[in-house]
C-alpha cells in the first residue's frame, strides 16, 4: 500500500491533460494531495501549493507520486534528478508509467541505499490466490459497460463519494492504474496472470461489515472482444450484489474495434446478470450511469429520461448530475 | 516451436499415471514418439522402444520431452544427470513442470554452452498482441464445458484425428501445457497476462484456408468462477464458427468449488452462444461431447440418447464411441 499523503509531481507537463492522474488524485482524494511539484516549463497547474521537496516533507507528504505522463517513454535525466533527490529526502516514489521505476538502476540503487520504496502500479505487487468463490460478507457493486472507457471509474468514485457524504460505509476498490494512484491501493487487473484474475478481485474485496459497500472499479466490457475476459473475472471474482450499467451514447463503434458496434444497455443487462448470478444468485441490475460529456445539458436530460423509461431503472450521469439516484437504489438493497 | 520427433523421458515414474503427458504424446502423436528413456525403478512403460540417448539421436529424435511429473517439485540430481547428457548429445529439452528448466543454473549453463534450447511450456514464450477482433479466414471450433476438466482437450484431439482420417484440413490448437507438449506448439493460456489473453488466441489461430479447421482446446468454464475469464478470452479470441458442449455427468459439484453446482448443458449453450456471436454472428452450437468414463457402456449409451433427445443435437463420447457425429455436424457447416 502506498503511503499517503502525496506530493504530486507534475514534471514538465506539456499541457494540463498530461497531468490527468494528478488531477484525478486532487479531485477525488484532495486530503491525499499536500502540494504540487512543478519543473521549469510545466504547463499544468492543479491550483495546489507549489512546494519544494523539503516543504512537502515538512507538510507531512510521504510519497512523491508521478502524476504526469512522460514524453517518449523515457524517464528523462531532468526528472531523475528530482526523483533521486526525493528518495534522499525520505519520500517513496509511486508511478503508473509504462517504463517502470524498478527498471532504472540509479533509482533502484538510491532507493536501496535510503531504504525507500518504489511503487510501479502497472505491475502486481502481490501473489494473488486462485479464486475460491466462497460467499463473502458485506456488499459489492460493479459497473459493467457497453464498451471500454465509458466512465466506469468515475461512476464508482461518484458513488463512493455520495455514500461517504451520506455516512454510509464505502470503499472504492481500484482495478486500474489511475484508480490505484488515486486511492493508494488496488489491483492492476490488466497485468494479472490469467489464472489469478478472479482471485485478485476476491483478495481486493474481502469479508467486510454487513452494511459496508465495496465499489469495484469496472474494466472492459463483455462485448469488447479484446478485454472481455478481464470483465468476466470482475463479475465472478467481485461477486457483486448490484450491477450498474455504464454507457457513452455518442460513440460510433467499440473502442479500438471499428468493425464492432456497441450493444444496447438491455443486451449488457441480459448478458451480465445471469453471469453475475453464477457467483451471487441475488445479484440485481439496479441503475444506469451515462457519460453525457459529449451532450448538451438538455440533450443529456432528455436522453436520461428516455433510458429510464425504456429500462425501468434509475439513470443519471453521476459526474454531471450526482450519483444520488444510484446510491438510493443501492441503499434499497 | 518445439522440434519433433521426441525421445520421451519417463524418469523414475512411481506409477503409469505419473507419465500421463508422455502417454498423451504417444496416444495422439505417435509419429512424434521415437522411443522412451527410463531410469532404474521406473514403473511406467509406454510400450515404445527403450533407447539410450545415442540410439534416440541416431533414430532422429530432436527433443527430450519430460513426460513425467517430478516428485516433491524438485528436479532431482538423478534426472539432472540425464538432462545434462541429453543437452551434450544435442537434444533440446521440453518440460511442463511447475519448476522451470530455466531456473536450474546448471541446465541453463550447459544449454548455452551447447547451443541447445530449454522449452518451459508453463510460461509464454511470445509477446502476444492485444486482440483486434478482425474476421479471419478458415473455420474454428471450440469446446465449452459445464466445468473444468470434463474432457475438452480429448474432445478436440478426437475431432482432429477424425478430420484427418477423413482427409479434411485440421489443426489441433493447444492452449494448455499437456496439449502443447503433445503437439509441440500452442499458447499456455492460464499463464498469459490478462490484457493479452484474447490476442494470444487470435495469434494461435490465424487466417487459414477456407476449408481448414482449427480445433481450439477449451479451458475452464463460463460457470467456473475461478477461471471463467480464461474461457471468455477463448470464446472471443477464438472467434469460433462452432461450439461443442462438453460435460461429465457424474460430478457432484464444480471442480474445486464445493459450493457450486454444475450448470445444465442448456444453460451453457444459452450463455456461451450469445457471447460467441459477439465475435462471430454465425456461430452455432453443433454438438455435445460427454465424458462417460465413470459410466458403464449401457449407461453411457442411454445417457447420450437422452441428451440427444433433450437438446436436439448429436451427442457422443468421442473417446469411447468416436467423434464421427461431431465431425459430421462440423462438416455440414
XYZ file of N, CA and C in Angstrom, chain A residues 42-280:
717
model
N 6.592 23.678 -16.945
C 5.384 22.873 -16.695
C 4.147 23.672 -17.092
N 3.288 23.080 -17.929
C 2.083 23.763 -18.405
C 0.828 23.292 -17.665
N 0.986 22.460 -16.666
C -0.161 22.026 -15.865
C -0.114 22.712 -14.504
N -1.292 22.940 -13.935
C -1.382 23.585 -12.619
C -2.670 23.110 -11.960
N -2.539 22.394 -10.850
C -3.717 21.859 -10.166
C -4.326 22.872 -9.209
N -3.684 24.038 -9.055
C -4.166 25.007 -8.081
C -3.761 24.661 -6.660
N -2.874 23.691 -6.516
C -2.335 23.356 -5.190
C -1.105 24.217 -4.922
N -0.675 24.261 -3.656
C 0.543 24.999 -3.316
C 1.744 24.367 -4.006
N 2.571 25.185 -4.671
C 3.846 24.698 -5.210
C 4.807 24.533 -4.047
N 5.390 23.360 -3.944
C 6.274 23.065 -2.816
C 7.603 22.516 -3.286
N 8.651 22.852 -2.543
C 9.912 22.130 -2.693
C 9.760 20.785 -1.984
N 10.718 19.884 -2.215
C 10.682 18.589 -1.533
C 10.697 18.776 -0.021
N 11.555 19.730 0.446
C 11.666 19.944 1.891
C 10.355 20.479 2.467
N 9.734 21.412 1.742
C 8.467 21.968 2.225
C 7.386 20.884 2.304
N 7.347 20.048 1.264
C 6.329 18.989 1.259
C 6.576 17.997 2.388
N 7.840 17.698 2.616
C 8.193 16.777 3.708
C 7.720 17.343 5.049
N 7.987 18.630 5.220
C 7.576 19.287 6.466
C 6.058 19.300 6.603
N 5.360 19.339 5.464
C 3.895 19.345 5.491
C 3.317 17.942 5.647
N 4.184 16.932 5.730
C 3.690 15.591 6.019
C 3.653 14.628 4.854
N 4.029 15.083 3.646
C 3.937 14.195 2.476
C 4.881 13.007 2.645
N 4.379 11.812 2.267
C 5.160 10.577 2.415
C 5.675 10.038 1.082
N 4.913 10.305 0.019
C 5.218 9.698 -1.276
C 5.160 10.765 -2.364
N 6.169 10.738 -3.248
C 6.118 11.561 -4.453
C 5.443 10.734 -5.539
N 4.272 11.174 -5.971
C 3.531 10.432 -6.993
C 3.741 11.103 -8.341
N 4.184 10.302 -9.306
C 4.350 10.824 -10.666
C 2.963 10.881 -11.285
N 2.400 12.063 -11.299
C 1.022 12.232 -11.733
C 0.921 12.750 -13.149
N 1.930 12.452 -13.955
C 2.041 13.029 -15.294
C 2.619 11.972 -16.215
N 2.171 12.001 -17.488
C 2.740 11.104 -18.495
C 4.105 11.633 -18.918
N 5.039 10.726 -19.124
C 6.357 11.168 -19.601
C 6.410 11.172 -21.126
N 7.368 11.869 -21.657
C 7.444 12.013 -23.113
C 8.342 10.933 -23.697
N 7.845 10.274 -24.736
C 8.693 9.334 -25.468
C 9.018 8.067 -24.697
N 8.295 7.811 -23.619
C 8.536 6.561 -22.898
C 9.890 6.486 -22.218
N 10.489 7.619 -21.946
C 11.794 7.635 -21.283
C 11.689 8.527 -20.052
N 12.198 8.047 -18.917
C 12.272 8.896 -17.730
C 13.515 9.764 -17.903
N 13.298 11.049 -18.144
C 14.405 11.937 -18.537
C 15.362 12.178 -17.378
N 16.560 12.663 -17.721
C 17.549 12.944 -16.685
C 17.082 14.097 -15.793
N 16.305 15.014 -16.395
C 15.781 16.128 -15.590
C 14.813 15.607 -14.524
N 13.946 14.652 -14.904
C 13.070 14.017 -13.918
C 13.889 13.261 -12.882
N 14.862 12.502 -13.381
C 15.676 11.649 -12.499
C 16.260 12.446 -11.338
N 16.724 13.642 -11.678
C 17.354 14.461 -10.639
C 16.368 14.707 -9.485
N 15.124 15.040 -9.841
C 14.110 15.278 -8.805
C 13.789 13.983 -8.058
N 13.650 12.887 -8.826
C 13.248 11.621 -8.193
C 14.317 11.131 -7.222
N 15.586 11.248 -7.633
C 16.684 10.839 -6.746
C 16.713 11.714 -5.496
N 16.541 13.019 -5.683
C 16.541 13.905 -4.515
C 15.368 13.588 -3.590
N 14.225 13.227 -4.183
C 13.068 12.883 -3.356
C 13.361 11.651 -2.492
N 13.988 10.637 -3.097
C 14.367 9.455 -2.310
C 15.308 9.858 -1.175
N 16.267 10.716 -1.507
C 17.240 11.158 -0.493
C 16.551 11.936 0.630
N 15.469 12.632 0.297
C 14.733 13.398 1.313
C 13.802 12.512 2.139
N 13.672 11.226 1.726
C 12.851 10.319 2.520
C 11.485 10.013 1.931
N 11.245 10.434 0.679
C 9.984 10.087 0.015
C 10.075 8.694 -0.610
N 8.968 7.923 -0.567
C 8.781 6.823 -1.505
C 8.385 7.420 -2.852
N 8.524 6.628 -3.916
C 8.071 7.047 -5.246
C 6.967 6.105 -5.713
N 5.939 6.667 -6.372
C 4.873 5.849 -6.959
C 4.611 6.321 -8.375
N 4.402 5.360 -9.272
C 4.283 5.689 -10.692
C 3.372 4.711 -11.395
N 2.632 5.211 -12.377
C 1.866 4.356 -13.272
C 2.437 4.356 -14.678
N 3.663 4.826 -14.816
C 4.281 4.896 -16.144
C 4.502 3.498 -16.716
N 4.478 3.431 -18.056
C 4.784 2.154 -18.716
C 6.225 1.734 -18.455
N 7.148 2.687 -18.536
C 8.524 2.312 -18.184
C 8.654 2.413 -16.675
N 9.108 1.329 -16.109
C 8.995 1.133 -14.673
C 10.148 1.795 -13.927
N 9.836 2.292 -12.744
C 10.868 2.823 -11.857
C 11.901 1.741 -11.555
N 11.427 0.523 -11.369
C 12.335 -0.563 -10.975
C 13.308 -0.958 -12.077
N 13.039 -0.491 -13.297
C 13.969 -0.783 -14.392
C 15.045 0.290 -14.538
N 15.046 1.267 -13.645
C 16.055 2.338 -13.687
C 17.095 2.056 -12.594
N 18.284 1.624 -13.001
C 19.275 1.191 -11.994
C 19.622 2.275 -10.980
N 19.671 3.532 -11.403
C 20.022 4.588 -10.444
C 18.932 4.753 -9.382
N 17.666 4.710 -9.804
C 16.590 4.832 -8.820
C 16.590 3.634 -7.869
N 16.808 2.448 -8.418
C 16.841 1.247 -7.578
C 17.966 1.353 -6.552
N 19.129 1.788 -7.007
C 20.285 1.859 -6.104
C 20.054 2.876 -4.990
N 19.514 4.036 -5.361
C 19.294 5.067 -4.338
C 18.169 4.642 -3.389
N 17.131 4.004 -3.936
C 16.051 3.531 -3.071
C 16.578 2.513 -2.061
N 17.447 1.631 -2.520
C 18.020 0.642 -1.592
C 18.889 1.320 -0.534
N 19.702 2.257 -0.985
C 20.618 2.929 -0.054
C 19.851 3.731 0.995
N 18.704 4.291 0.597
C 17.952 5.152 1.515
C 16.832 4.391 2.230
N 16.626 3.126 1.854
C 15.558 2.354 2.480
C 14.164 2.803 2.064
N 14.052 3.422 0.911
C 12.747 3.878 0.434
C 12.164 2.858 -0.544
N 10.870 3.020 -0.884
C 10.162 2.081 -1.760
C 9.816 2.708 -3.105
N 9.894 1.881 -4.153
C 9.443 2.270 -5.493
C 8.164 1.486 -5.789
N 7.071 2.195 -6.057
C 5.801 1.542 -6.392
C 5.499 1.729 -7.871
N 5.577 0.641 -8.628
C 5.144 0.669 -10.027
C 3.757 0.055 -10.077
N 2.729 0.874 -10.157
C 1.379 0.310 -10.061
C 0.933 -0.375 -11.350
N 1.758 -0.349 -12.400
C 1.424 -1.104 -13.619
C 1.520 -2.602 -13.404
N 2.309 -3.024 -12.432
C 2.552 -4.460 -12.274
C 2.132 -4.899 -10.875
N 1.571 -6.098 -10.778
C 1.095 -6.580 -9.482
C 2.241 -6.717 -8.485
N 1.969 -6.357 -7.254
C 2.972 -6.461 -6.192
C 2.686 -7.648 -5.282
N 1.609 -8.373 -5.578
C 1.116 -9.429 -4.689
C 1.001 -10.722 -5.498
N 1.240 -11.866 -4.852
C 0.919 -13.159 -5.481
C -0.514 -13.498 -5.132
N -1.401 -13.254 -6.075
C -2.819 -13.442 -5.801
C -3.166 -14.926 -5.766
N -4.229 -15.278 -5.015
C -4.670 -16.679 -4.975
C -5.555 -17.005 -6.183
N -5.808 -18.297 -6.372
C -6.878 -18.746 -7.266
C -8.201 -18.450 -6.552
N -9.193 -17.967 -7.288
C -10.484 -17.663 -6.661
C -11.121 -18.928 -6.098
N -11.753 -18.801 -4.932
C -12.448 -19.957 -4.355
C -13.968 -19.804 -4.379
N -14.470 -18.642 -4.768
C -15.911 -18.462 -4.950
C -16.732 -18.467 -3.678
N -16.090 -18.517 -2.512
C -16.867 -18.572 -1.270
C -17.578 -17.235 -1.030
N -18.797 -17.330 -0.529
C -19.606 -16.152 -0.253
C -18.924 -15.293 0.805
N -18.813 -13.993 0.530
C -18.179 -13.086 1.482
C -19.235 -12.169 2.096
N -18.944 -11.690 3.302
C -19.862 -10.763 3.950
C -19.620 -9.350 3.422
N -20.607 -8.469 3.642
C -20.545 -7.122 3.082
C -21.149 -7.096 1.696
N -21.332 -5.878 1.175
C -21.990 -5.712 -0.121
C -21.010 -5.161 -1.155
N -21.260 -5.497 -2.417
C -20.376 -5.085 -3.502
C -21.187 -4.639 -4.711
N -20.717 -3.592 -5.353
C -21.347 -3.118 -6.587
C -20.275 -2.979 -7.655
N -20.637 -3.337 -8.880
C -19.714 -3.302 -10.015
C -20.404 -2.623 -11.191
N -19.687 -1.727 -11.852
C -20.196 -1.130 -13.089
C -19.756 -1.987 -14.272
N -20.720 -2.371 -15.112
C -20.404 -3.112 -16.337
C -20.810 -2.241 -17.523
N -19.938 -2.154 -18.518
C -20.129 -1.177 -19.573
C -20.524 -1.763 -20.909
N -21.111 -0.906 -21.746
C -21.311 -1.287 -23.139
C -19.975 -1.338 -23.865
N -18.954 -0.647 -23.326
C -17.654 -0.540 -24.004
C -16.598 -0.219 -22.941
N -15.343 -0.231 -23.356
C -14.257 0.275 -22.509
C -14.385 1.792 -22.394
N -13.807 2.345 -21.342
C -13.638 3.793 -21.212
C -14.935 4.560 -21.402
N -15.999 4.072 -20.789
C -17.273 4.794 -20.860
C -17.575 5.519 -19.552
N -16.670 5.445 -18.581
C -16.893 6.182 -17.344
C -17.121 5.303 -16.127
N -16.660 4.063 -16.186
C -16.904 3.152 -15.062
C -16.139 3.589 -13.805
N -14.908 4.082 -13.973
C -14.147 4.513 -12.795
C -14.792 5.733 -12.164
N -15.163 6.707 -12.979
C -15.797 7.909 -12.432
C -17.129 7.573 -11.776
N -17.870 6.639 -12.377
C -19.126 6.201 -11.767
C -18.877 5.656 -10.368
N -17.868 4.797 -10.248
C -17.545 4.226 -8.939
C -17.109 5.282 -7.941
N -16.271 6.205 -8.386
C -15.793 7.253 -7.482
C -16.938 8.166 -7.043
N -17.863 8.451 -7.967
C -19.026 9.285 -7.607
C -19.922 8.577 -6.593
N -20.145 7.273 -6.800
C -20.969 6.515 -5.849
C -20.303 6.494 -4.485
N -18.982 6.255 -4.473
C -18.228 6.212 -3.212
C -18.338 7.546 -2.480
N -18.187 8.634 -3.213
C -18.258 9.966 -2.573
C -19.642 10.217 -1.990
N -20.682 9.888 -2.781
C -22.054 10.091 -2.318
C -22.349 9.245 -1.075
N -21.867 8.010 -1.102
C -22.093 7.145 0.076
C -21.416 7.719 1.307
N -20.181 8.200 1.146
C -19.476 8.773 2.296
C -20.205 10.008 2.821
N -20.722 10.822 1.884
C -21.449 12.020 2.312
C -22.712 11.659 3.093
N -23.285 10.510 2.758
C -24.480 10.065 3.494
C -24.121 9.337 4.784
N -22.823 9.170 5.048
C -22.421 8.456 6.252
C -22.467 6.953 6.115
N -22.596 6.481 4.864
C -22.567 5.036 4.653
C -21.112 4.553 4.682
N -20.937 3.235 4.897
C -19.595 2.639 4.859
C -19.286 2.224 3.428
N -18.218 2.757 2.885
C -17.941 2.545 1.470
C -16.447 2.585 1.211
N -15.972 1.701 0.327
C -14.580 1.739 -0.118
C -14.541 1.593 -1.634
N -13.895 2.535 -2.302
C -13.657 2.384 -3.739
C -12.499 1.422 -3.923
N -12.714 0.361 -4.712
C -11.695 -0.667 -4.931
C -11.140 -0.519 -6.339
N -9.944 0.022 -6.434
C -9.347 0.324 -7.740
C -8.849 -0.944 -8.419
N -9.091 -1.051 -9.722
C -8.607 -2.185 -10.514
C -7.784 -1.728 -11.713
N -7.473 -0.435 -11.771
C -6.652 0.088 -12.866
C -5.613 1.050 -12.302
N -4.659 1.410 -13.117
C -3.508 2.173 -12.647
C -3.908 3.537 -12.092
N -4.794 4.240 -12.797
C -5.181 5.566 -12.319
C -5.915 5.467 -10.992
N -6.835 4.527 -10.914
C -7.566 4.329 -9.670
C -6.645 3.968 -8.514
N -5.626 3.157 -8.800
C -4.695 2.760 -7.733
C -3.930 3.973 -7.221
N -3.481 4.839 -8.136
C -2.751 6.026 -7.688
C -3.669 6.989 -6.944
N -4.942 7.060 -7.358
C -5.873 7.953 -6.663
C -6.077 7.483 -5.223
N -6.272 6.184 -5.050
C -6.634 5.695 -3.720
C -5.446 5.173 -2.928
N -4.333 4.878 -3.616
C -3.158 4.364 -2.917
C -3.103 2.851 -2.827
N -4.118 2.166 -3.393
C -4.144 0.712 -3.280
C -5.033 0.155 -4.389
N -4.915 -1.157 -4.642
C -5.763 -1.786 -5.645
C -5.043 -2.881 -6.393
N -5.706 -3.402 -7.414
C -5.178 -4.494 -8.237
C -5.058 -4.008 -9.680
N -3.863 -4.053 -10.260
C -3.727 -3.691 -11.683
C -4.161 -4.865 -12.550
N -5.482 -5.024 -12.682
C -6.044 -6.278 -13.178
C -5.567 -6.630 -14.579
N -5.362 -5.618 -15.416
C -4.963 -5.935 -16.788
C -3.578 -6.567 -16.863
N -2.832 -6.498 -15.772
C -1.477 -7.057 -15.746
C -1.378 -8.341 -14.935
N -2.514 -8.840 -14.454
C -2.511 -10.067 -13.645
C -2.495 -11.282 -14.577
N -1.829 -12.356 -14.139
C -1.793 -13.615 -14.886
C -3.191 -14.231 -14.917
N -3.568 -14.768 -16.096
C -4.933 -15.224 -16.358
C -5.539 -16.037 -15.210
N -4.834 -17.037 -14.734
C -5.401 -17.937 -13.734
C -5.729 -17.255 -12.414
N -5.182 -16.091 -12.180
C -5.322 -15.442 -10.876
C -6.207 -14.195 -10.917
N -6.824 -13.920 -12.061
C -7.620 -12.697 -12.198
C -8.759 -12.651 -11.192
N -9.620 -13.654 -11.206
C -10.771 -13.627 -10.295
C -10.295 -13.656 -8.842
N -9.233 -14.405 -8.575
C -8.692 -14.456 -7.213
C -8.183 -13.103 -6.750
N -7.626 -12.328 -7.672
C -7.126 -10.998 -7.288
C -8.275 -10.097 -6.863
N -9.444 -10.290 -7.448
C -10.599 -9.458 -7.094
C -11.219 -9.943 -5.781
N -11.194 -11.231 -5.550
C -11.604 -11.715 -4.212
C -10.689 -11.125 -3.139
N -9.395 -11.125 -3.436
C -8.397 -10.580 -2.496
C -8.654 -9.095 -2.226
N -9.070 -8.393 -3.279
C -9.286 -6.941 -3.185
C -10.539 -6.578 -2.405
N -11.490 -7.500 -2.366
C -12.808 -7.199 -1.780
C -13.180 -8.256 -0.749
N -12.435 -8.323 0.351
C -12.619 -9.407 1.326
C -13.879 -9.207 2.172
N -14.115 -10.157 3.058
C -15.203 -10.042 4.040
C -15.199 -8.653 4.664
N -16.377 -8.137 4.917
C -16.475 -6.801 5.491
C -17.759 -6.708 6.308
N -17.978 -5.545 6.938
C -19.207 -5.355 7.706
C -20.420 -5.572 6.792
N -21.507 -6.117 7.345
C -22.687 -6.393 6.511
C -23.210 -5.154 5.786
N -23.030 -3.976 6.379
C -23.554 -2.761 5.751
C -22.444 -1.959 5.032
N -21.320 -2.600 4.774
C -20.239 -1.927 4.047
C -20.336 -2.238 2.559
N -20.122 -1.202 1.740
C -20.116 -1.383 0.284
C -18.696 -1.285 -0.264
N -18.306 -2.316 -1.018
C -17.138 -2.193 -1.888
C -17.626 -1.722 -3.249
N -17.063 -0.583 -3.691
C -17.396 -0.069 -5.024
C -16.263 -0.520 -5.939
N -16.497 -1.582 -6.704
C -15.426 -2.187 -7.501
C -15.326 -1.468 -8.846
N -14.132 -0.988 -9.146
C -13.915 -0.307 -10.433
C -14.057 -1.317 -11.574
N -14.946 -1.033 -12.521
C -15.135 -1.911 -13.674
C -14.036 -1.744 -14.703
N -13.890 -2.753 -15.570
C -12.897 -2.720 -16.646
C -13.504 -3.374 -17.880
N -13.150 -2.862 -19.043
C -13.525 -3.519 -20.295
C -15.016 -3.614 -20.484
N -15.440 -4.658 -21.173
C -16.853 -4.917 -21.441
C -16.981 -6.361 -21.893
N -18.088 -6.999 -21.521
C -18.336 -8.346 -22.049
C -18.455 -8.336 -23.569
N -18.700 -7.172 -24.141
C -18.861 -7.062 -25.590
C -17.599 -6.539 -26.273
N -16.538 -6.333 -25.526
C -15.278 -5.892 -26.137
C -14.356 -7.098 -26.224
N -14.173 -7.625 -27.440
C -13.515 -8.925 -27.595
C -12.059 -8.908 -27.125
N -11.441 -7.743 -27.042
C -10.045 -7.712 -26.586
C -9.927 -7.936 -25.089
N -10.908 -7.462 -24.331
C -10.764 -7.410 -22.866
C -11.892 -8.093 -22.103
N -12.772 -8.801 -22.787
C -13.944 -9.365 -22.118
C -13.562 -10.351 -21.015
N -12.419 -11.007 -21.146
C -12.001 -11.941 -20.104
C -11.731 -11.233 -18.786
N -11.228 -10.016 -18.872
C -10.975 -9.220 -17.669
C -12.307 -8.857 -17.002
N -13.283 -8.444 -17.814
C -14.613 -8.116 -17.296
C -15.241 -9.326 -16.616
N -15.103 -10.469 -17.269
C -15.652 -11.726 -16.725
C -15.074 -12.007 -15.341
N -13.765 -11.816 -15.182
C -13.116 -12.075 -13.888
C -13.629 -11.117 -12.813
N -13.938 -9.886 -13.188
C -14.514 -8.937 -12.233
C -15.904 -9.382 -11.794
N -16.681 -9.870 -12.746
C -18.050 -10.289 -12.434
C -18.040 -11.490 -11.497
N -17.140 -12.443 -11.728
C -17.127 -13.636 -10.869
C -16.280 -13.454 -9.623
N -15.138 -12.774 -9.739
C -14.325 -12.540 -8.549
C -14.964 -11.518 -7.621
N -15.663 -10.546 -8.207
C -16.273 -9.485 -7.410
C -17.531 -9.916 -6.692
N -18.205 -10.957 -7.223
C -19.400 -11.492 -6.549
C -20.397 -10.361 -6.234
N -20.650 -9.475 -7.208
C -21.433 -8.282 -6.870
C -22.874 -8.595 -6.479
N -23.376 -7.772 -5.533
C -24.795 -7.772 -5.184
C -25.584 -6.909 -6.151
N -24.878 -5.950 -6.755
C -25.560 -5.000 -7.639
C -24.666 -4.672 -8.824
N -25.298 -4.545 -9.993
C -24.613 -4.087 -11.198
C -25.166 -2.727 -11.597
N -24.271 -1.846 -12.019
C -24.662 -0.581 -12.642
C -24.253 -0.697 -14.113
N -25.160 -0.392 -15.023
C -24.815 -0.391 -16.450
C -24.217 0.960 -16.814
N -23.095 0.945 -17.540
C -22.434 2.194 -17.919
C -22.387 2.329 -19.436
N -22.609 3.575 -19.897
C -22.740 3.778 -21.353
C -22.304 5.185 -21.736
N -21.763 5.277 -22.948
C -21.445 6.579 -23.558
C -22.164 6.599 -24.901
N -23.226 7.423 -25.036
C -24.165 7.245 -26.152
C -23.681 7.751 -27.509
N -22.581 8.497 -27.557
C -22.217 9.130 -28.839
C -21.118 8.373 -29.575
N -20.762 7.221 -29.091
C -19.641 6.503 -29.692
C -20.076 5.778 -30.968
N -19.240 5.871 -32.011
C -19.605 5.297 -33.308
C -19.339 3.796 -33.374
N -18.378 3.312 -32.637
C -18.066 1.880 -32.629
C -17.316 1.555 -31.346
N -17.124 0.274 -31.088
C -16.384 -0.157 -29.898
C -14.969 0.417 -29.967
N -14.467 0.812 -28.807
C -13.165 1.469 -28.728
C -12.045 0.580 -29.282
N -11.424 1.061 -30.361
C -10.316 0.320 -30.970
C -10.753 -0.794 -31.902
N -12.063 -1.002 -32.045
C -12.583 -2.097 -32.882
C -13.587 -1.537 -33.886
N -13.113 -0.969 -34.989
C -14.024 -0.289 -35.928
C -15.090 -1.195 -36.512
N -14.863 -2.519 -36.495
C -15.865 -3.437 -37.071
C -16.985 -3.776 -36.092
N -16.900 -3.306 -34.864
C -17.846 -3.744 -33.830
C -18.718 -2.588 -33.357
N -20.037 -2.809 -33.366
C -20.987 -1.840 -32.847
C -21.183 -2.033 -31.343
N -21.567 -0.941 -30.675
C -21.876 -1.072 -29.254
C -23.175 -1.848 -29.061
N -23.244 -2.648 -28.005
C -24.502 -3.306 -27.676
C -25.456 -2.289 -27.044
N -26.721 -2.674 -26.949
C -27.673 -1.850 -26.205
C -27.487 -2.091 -24.709
N -28.024 -1.177 -23.907
C -27.988 -1.380 -22.460
C -28.718 -2.674 -22.074
N -29.827 -2.956 -22.772
C -30.566 -4.183 -22.465
C -29.718 -5.416 -22.747
N -28.963 -5.383 -23.849
C -28.102 -6.535 -24.151
C -27.050 -6.747 -23.061
N -26.489 -5.644 -22.566
C -25.492 -5.774 -21.496
C -26.136 -6.377 -20.251
N -27.326 -5.893 -19.908
C -28.020 -6.441 -18.734
C -28.309 -7.929 -18.918
N -28.801 -8.288 -20.110
C -29.177 -9.685 -20.356
C -27.971 -10.617 -20.308
N -26.801 -10.107 -20.668
C -25.591 -10.933 -20.657
C -24.955 -10.958 -19.272
N -24.854 -9.783 -18.655
C -24.071 -9.695 -17.414
C -24.807 -10.299 -16.223
N -26.115 -10.112 -16.164
C -26.829 -10.534 -14.955
C -26.784 -12.048 -14.733
N -27.118 -12.871 -15.753
C -27.023 -14.322 -15.493
C -25.604 -14.766 -15.159
N -24.603 -14.123 -15.751
C -23.223 -14.475 -15.397
C -22.935 -14.102 -13.946
N -23.387 -12.912 -13.536
C -23.159 -12.494 -12.151
C -23.888 -13.409 -11.174
N -25.042 -13.894 -11.574
C -25.826 -14.747 -10.672
C -25.208 -16.132 -10.471
N -24.238 -16.489 -11.317
C -23.488 -17.718 -11.046
C -22.759 -17.585 -9.707
N -22.151 -16.425 -9.478
C -21.383 -16.213 -8.244
C -22.257 -15.691 -7.106
N -23.318 -14.975 -7.447
C -24.198 -14.391 -6.432
C -25.636 -14.401 -6.954
